[in-house]
Amino acid sequence: ALEHDDDPHRFVGRLTALLAPGGRLVVEVPNVDCVWTSWFGAKCENWYLPFHRVHFSRQSLRNLLEVQGLTIEVEENICAATMGHSIANWCGRPYSAIFFLVGVMLRPVQWLAEKLTGRPSALRIIAVQPE
């Protein structure tokens, strides 16, 4: 939900206040620096305007968590199901079962492209509250 909040610094601050020393915060967000943003532009599902209020790259997500005093423990590339939505947006059509099936069929291509470029559709970071 981080990308849906107008003030991600405050949001993460509220979450870290709930963590015990040594506790872990797992954050997963769409990556606006994914390989597909250059293909689909503003139609890429990762933008998801107006619902995604804030957009993250790997560096901006790292910075947000480190500013809150968290230590990055693990970073993971996630291949999120975005192709069907992005293609529907590109075609100017509402997302439907047809676009879902297109996304499923393109999933291996999506995974391979994201793996080869190192620019995944989503980012997951596990960060630790200092003891």
PDB file of N, CA and C in Angstrom, residues 10-64:
ATOM      1  N   ARG A  10       5.955   9.437   6.220  1.00  0.00           N
ATOM      2  CA  ARG A  10       5.118   9.320   7.420  1.00  0.00           C
ATOM      3  C   ARG A  10       4.581   7.898   7.560  1.00  0.00           C
ATOM      4  N   PHE A  11       4.161   7.310   6.438  1.00  0.00           N
ATOM      5  CA  PHE A  11       3.608   5.953   6.452  1.00  0.00           C
ATOM      6  C   PHE A  11       4.637   4.947   6.969  1.00  0.00           C
ATOM      7  N   VAL A  12       5.849   5.001   6.435  1.00  0.00           N
ATOM      8  CA  VAL A  12       6.904   4.087   6.893  1.00  0.00           C
ATOM      9  C   VAL A  12       7.272   4.397   8.342  1.00  0.00           C
ATOM     10  N   GLY A  13       7.261   5.667   8.721  1.00  0.00           N
ATOM     11  CA  GLY A  13       7.518   6.029  10.114  1.00  0.00           C
ATOM     12  C   GLY A  13       6.513   5.399  11.068  1.00  0.00           C
ATOM     13  N   ARG A  14       5.248   5.396  10.664  1.00  0.00           N
ATOM     14  CA  ARG A  14       4.215   4.759  11.500  1.00  0.00           C
ATOM     15  C   ARG A  14       4.448   3.257  11.588  1.00  0.00           C
ATOM     16  N   LEU A  15       4.863   2.649  10.474  1.00  0.00           N
ATOM     17  CA  LEU A  15       5.126   1.204  10.491  1.00  0.00           C
ATOM     18  C   LEU A  15       6.335   0.864  11.354  1.00  0.00           C
ATOM     19  N   THR A  16       7.398   1.633  11.228  1.00  0.00           N
ATOM     20  CA  THR A  16       8.607   1.331  12.011  1.00  0.00           C
ATOM     21  C   THR A  16       8.368   1.551  13.504  1.00  0.00           C
ATOM     22  N   ALA A  17       7.453   2.440  13.845  1.00  0.00           N
ATOM     23  CA  ALA A  17       7.125   2.643  15.267  1.00  0.00           C
ATOM     24  C   ALA A  17       6.507   1.386  15.874  1.00  0.00           C
ATOM     25  N   LEU A  18       5.934   0.534  15.046  1.00  0.00           N
ATOM     26  CA  LEU A  18       5.327  -0.708  15.513  1.00  0.00           C
ATOM     27  C   LEU A  18       6.331  -1.857  15.616  1.00  0.00           C
ATOM     28  N   LEU A  19       7.512  -1.669  15.021  1.00  0.00           N
ATOM     29  CA  LEU A  19       8.514  -2.739  15.026  1.00  0.00           C
ATOM     30  C   LEU A  19       9.284  -2.781  16.333  1.00  0.00           C
ATOM     31  N   ALA A  20       9.500  -3.984  16.813  1.00  0.00           N
ATOM     32  CA  ALA A  20      10.396  -4.169  17.957  1.00  0.00           C
ATOM     33  C   ALA A  20      11.827  -4.041  17.457  1.00  0.00           C
ATOM     34  N   PRO A  21      12.783  -3.754  18.334  1.00  0.00           N
ATOM     35  CA  PRO A  21      14.182  -3.761  17.913  1.00  0.00           C
ATOM     36  C   PRO A  21      14.523  -5.112  17.272  1.00  0.00           C
ATOM     37  N   GLY A  22      15.153  -5.059  16.122  1.00  0.00           N
ATOM     38  CA  GLY A  22      15.473  -6.278  15.389  1.00  0.00           C
ATOM     39  C   GLY A  22      14.325  -6.765  14.512  1.00  0.00           C
ATOM     40  N   GLY A  23      13.173  -6.081  14.575  1.00  0.00           N
ATOM     41  CA  GLY A  23      12.017  -6.475  13.778  1.00  0.00           C
ATOM     42  C   GLY A  23      12.234  -6.161  12.303  1.00  0.00           C
ATOM     43  N   ARG A  24      11.516  -6.863  11.454  1.00  0.00           N
ATOM     44  CA  ARG A  24      11.670  -6.720  10.010  1.00  0.00           C
ATOM     45  C   ARG A  24      10.424  -6.114   9.372  1.00  0.00           C
ATOM     46  N   LEU A  25      10.677  -5.262   8.407  1.00  0.00           N
ATOM     47  CA  LEU A  25       9.621  -4.659   7.612  1.00  0.00           C
ATOM     48  C   LEU A  25       9.814  -5.143   6.172  1.00  0.00           C
ATOM     49  N   VAL A  26       8.769  -5.725   5.607  1.00  0.00           N
ATOM     50  CA  VAL A  26       8.822  -6.206   4.223  1.00  0.00           C
ATOM     51  C   VAL A  26       7.979  -5.257   3.378  1.00  0.00           C
ATOM     52  N   VAL A  27       8.611  -4.680   2.351  1.00  0.00           N
ATOM     53  CA  VAL A  27       7.943  -3.720   1.485  1.00  0.00           C
ATOM     54  C   VAL A  27       8.071  -4.217   0.047  1.00  0.00           C
ATOM     55  N   GLU A  28       6.950  -4.241  -0.666  1.00  0.00           N
ATOM     56  CA  GLU A  28       6.966  -4.586  -2.083  1.00  0.00           C
ATOM     57  C   GLU A  28       6.170  -3.532  -2.837  1.00  0.00           C
ATOM     58  N   VAL A  29       6.802  -2.946  -3.848  1.00  0.00           N
ATOM     59  CA  VAL A  29       6.174  -1.886  -4.628  1.00  0.00           C
ATOM     60  C   VAL A  29       6.445  -2.090  -6.113  1.00  0.00           C
ATOM     61  N   PRO A  30       5.587  -1.516  -6.980  1.00  0.00           N
ATOM     62  CA  PRO A  30       5.897  -1.533  -8.405  1.00  0.00           C
ATOM     63  C   PRO A  30       7.164  -0.723  -8.673  1.00  0.00           C
ATOM     64  N   ASN A  31       7.932  -1.149  -9.647  1.00  0.00           N
ATOM     65  CA  ASN A  31       9.183  -0.498 -10.009  1.00  0.00           C
ATOM     66  C   ASN A  31       8.963   0.326 -11.274  1.00  0.00           C
ATOM     67  N   VAL A  32       9.030   1.658 -11.157  1.00  0.00           N
ATOM     68  CA  VAL A  32       8.812   2.485 -12.344  1.00  0.00           C
ATOM     69  C   VAL A  32      10.014   2.478 -13.285  1.00  0.00           C
ATOM     70  N   ASP A  33      11.105   1.883 -12.847  1.00  0.00           N
ATOM     71  CA  ASP A  33      12.275   1.742 -13.706  1.00  0.00           C
ATOM     72  C   ASP A  33      12.322   0.346 -14.325  1.00  0.00           C
ATOM     73  N   CYS A  34      11.165  -0.299 -14.412  1.00  0.00           N
ATOM     74  CA  CYS A  34      11.146  -1.646 -14.992  1.00  0.00           C
ATOM     75  C   CYS A  34      11.314  -1.570 -16.503  1.00  0.00           C
ATOM     76  N   VAL A  35      11.624  -2.680 -17.095  1.00  0.00           N
ATOM     77  CA  VAL A  35      11.841  -2.737 -18.535  1.00  0.00           C
ATOM     78  C   VAL A  35      10.599  -2.311 -19.307  1.00  0.00           C
ATOM     79  N   TRP A  36       9.424  -2.493 -18.740  1.00  0.00           N
ATOM     80  CA  TRP A  36       8.172  -2.240 -19.468  1.00  0.00           C
ATOM     81  C   TRP A  36       7.781  -0.774 -19.514  1.00  0.00           C
ATOM     82  N   THR A  37       8.309   0.061 -18.633  1.00  0.00           N
ATOM     83  CA  THR A  37       7.944   1.484 -18.706  1.00  0.00           C
ATOM     84  C   THR A  37       8.469   2.114 -19.990  1.00  0.00           C
ATOM     85  N   SER A  38       9.610   1.636 -20.482  1.00  0.00           N
ATOM     86  CA  SER A  38      10.108   2.180 -21.752  1.00  0.00           C
ATOM     87  C   SER A  38       9.295   1.654 -22.938  1.00  0.00           C
ATOM     88  N   TRP A  39       8.669   0.504 -22.820  1.00  0.00           N
ATOM     89  CA  TRP A  39       7.841  -0.059 -23.894  1.00  0.00           C
ATOM     90  C   TRP A  39       6.451   0.576 -23.928  1.00  0.00           C
ATOM     91  N   PHE A  40       5.833   0.659 -22.748  1.00  0.00           N
ATOM     92  CA  PHE A  40       4.440   1.099 -22.678  1.00  0.00           C
ATOM     93  C   PHE A  40       4.273   2.562 -22.277  1.00  0.00           C
ATOM     94  N   GLY A  41       5.339   3.198 -21.818  1.00  0.00           N
ATOM     95  CA  GLY A  41       5.263   4.593 -21.393  1.00  0.00           C
ATOM     96  C   GLY A  41       4.232   4.791 -20.296  1.00  0.00           C
ATOM     97  N   ALA A  42       3.418   5.828 -20.443  1.00  0.00           N
ATOM     98  CA  ALA A  42       2.405   6.152 -19.431  1.00  0.00           C
ATOM     99  C   ALA A  42       1.331   5.079 -19.317  1.00  0.00           C
ATOM    100  N   LYS A  43       1.234   4.188 -20.293  1.00  0.00           N
ATOM    101  CA  LYS A  43       0.234   3.110 -20.262  1.00  0.00           C
ATOM    102  C   LYS A  43       0.691   1.914 -19.424  1.00  0.00           C
ATOM    103  N   CYS A  44       1.956   1.932 -18.993  1.00  0.00           N
ATOM    104  CA  CYS A  44       2.478   0.826 -18.188  1.00  0.00           C
ATOM    105  C   CYS A  44       1.706   0.740 -16.871  1.00  0.00           C
ATOM    106  N   GLU A  45       1.310  -0.452 -16.517  1.00  0.00           N
ATOM    107  CA  GLU A  45       0.517  -0.677 -15.313  1.00  0.00           C
ATOM    108  C   GLU A  45       1.228  -0.198 -14.053  1.00  0.00           C
ATOM    109  N   ASN A  46       2.546  -0.134 -14.064  1.00  0.00           N
ATOM    110  CA  ASN A  46       3.276   0.300 -12.871  1.00  0.00           C
ATOM    111  C   ASN A  46       2.971   1.740 -12.487  1.00  0.00           C
ATOM    112  N   TRP A  47       2.577   2.561 -13.450  1.00  0.00           N
ATOM    113  CA  TRP A  47       2.193   3.937 -13.117  1.00  0.00           C
ATOM    114  C   TRP A  47       0.829   3.957 -12.424  1.00  0.00           C
ATOM    115  N   TYR A  48      -0.126   3.197 -12.895  1.00  0.00           N
ATOM    116  CA  TYR A  48      -1.474   3.020 -12.332  1.00  0.00           C
ATOM    117  C   TYR A  48      -2.061   4.314 -11.752  1.00  0.00           C
ATOM    118  N   LEU A  49      -2.025   5.338 -12.580  1.00  0.00           N
ATOM    119  CA  LEU A  49      -2.543   6.634 -12.156  1.00  0.00           C
ATOM    120  C   LEU A  49      -4.069   6.633 -12.190  1.00  0.00           C
ATOM    121  N   PRO A  50      -4.738   7.284 -11.294  1.00  0.00           N
ATOM    122  CA  PRO A  50      -4.255   8.128 -10.198  1.00  0.00           C
ATOM    123  C   PRO A  50      -4.089   7.378  -8.878  1.00  0.00           C
ATOM    124  N   PHE A  51      -4.167   6.057  -8.911  1.00  0.00           N
ATOM    125  CA  PHE A  51      -4.183   5.286  -7.663  1.00  0.00           C
ATOM    126  C   PHE A  51      -2.806   5.133  -7.033  1.00  0.00           C
ATOM    127  N   HIS A  52      -1.757   5.027  -7.856  1.00  0.00           N
ATOM    128  CA  HIS A  52      -0.403   5.039  -7.308  1.00  0.00           C
ATOM    129  C   HIS A  52       0.004   6.503  -7.158  1.00  0.00           C
ATOM    130  N   ARG A  53       0.017   6.946  -5.929  1.00  0.00           N
ATOM    131  CA  ARG A  53       0.269   8.355  -5.638  1.00  0.00           C
ATOM    132  C   ARG A  53       1.754   8.685  -5.669  1.00  0.00           C
ATOM    133  N   VAL A  54       2.584   7.683  -5.355  1.00  0.00           N
ATOM    134  CA  VAL A  54       4.037   7.839  -5.320  1.00  0.00           C
ATOM    135  C   VAL A  54       4.627   6.673  -6.110  1.00  0.00           C
ATOM    136  N   HIS A  55       5.694   6.940  -6.842  1.00  0.00           N
ATOM    137  CA  HIS A  55       6.314   5.908  -7.667  1.00  0.00           C
ATOM    138  C   HIS A  55       7.745   5.690  -7.202  1.00  0.00           C
ATOM    139  N   PHE A  56       8.173   4.429  -7.230  1.00  0.00           N
ATOM    140  CA  PHE A  56       9.476   4.073  -6.682  1.00  0.00           C
ATOM    141  C   PHE A  56      10.368   3.399  -7.710  1.00  0.00           C
ATOM    142  N   SER A  57      11.636   3.739  -7.642  1.00  0.00           N
ATOM    143  CA  SER A  57      12.709   2.993  -8.294  1.00  0.00           C
ATOM    144  C   SER A  57      13.443   2.263  -7.159  1.00  0.00           C
ATOM    145  N   ARG A  58      14.382   1.427  -7.516  1.00  0.00           N
ATOM    146  CA  ARG A  58      15.149   0.716  -6.487  1.00  0.00           C
ATOM    147  C   ARG A  58      15.825   1.714  -5.534  1.00  0.00           C
ATOM    148  N   GLN A  59      16.462   2.745  -6.101  1.00  0.00           N
ATOM    149  CA  GLN A  59      17.189   3.697  -5.263  1.00  0.00           C
ATOM    150  C   GLN A  59      16.263   4.523  -4.383  1.00  0.00           C
ATOM    151  N   SER A  60      15.139   4.970  -4.924  1.00  0.00           N
ATOM    152  CA  SER A  60      14.239   5.792  -4.105  1.00  0.00           C
ATOM    153  C   SER A  60      13.619   4.976  -2.968  1.00  0.00           C
ATOM    154  N   LEU A  61      13.350   3.700  -3.198  1.00  0.00           N
ATOM    155  CA  LEU A  61      12.818   2.857  -2.134  1.00  0.00           C
ATOM    156  C   LEU A  61      13.876   2.625  -1.060  1.00  0.00           C
ATOM    157  N   ARG A  62      15.096   2.337  -1.489  1.00  0.00           N
ATOM    158  CA  ARG A  62      16.202   2.175  -0.526  1.00  0.00           C
ATOM    159  C   ARG A  62      16.359   3.447   0.323  1.00  0.00           C
ATOM    160  N   ASN A  63      16.382   4.590  -0.353  1.00  0.00           N
ATOM    161  CA  ASN A  63      16.558   5.863   0.359  1.00  0.00           C
ATOM    162  C   ASN A  63      15.465   6.085   1.393  1.00  0.00           C
ATOM    163  N   LEU A  64      14.227   5.815   1.011  1.00  0.00           N
ATOM    164  CA  LEU A  64      13.099   5.998   1.926  1.00  0.00           C
ATOM    165  C   LEU A  64      13.283   5.172   3.192  1.00  0.00           C
TER     166      LEU A  64
END
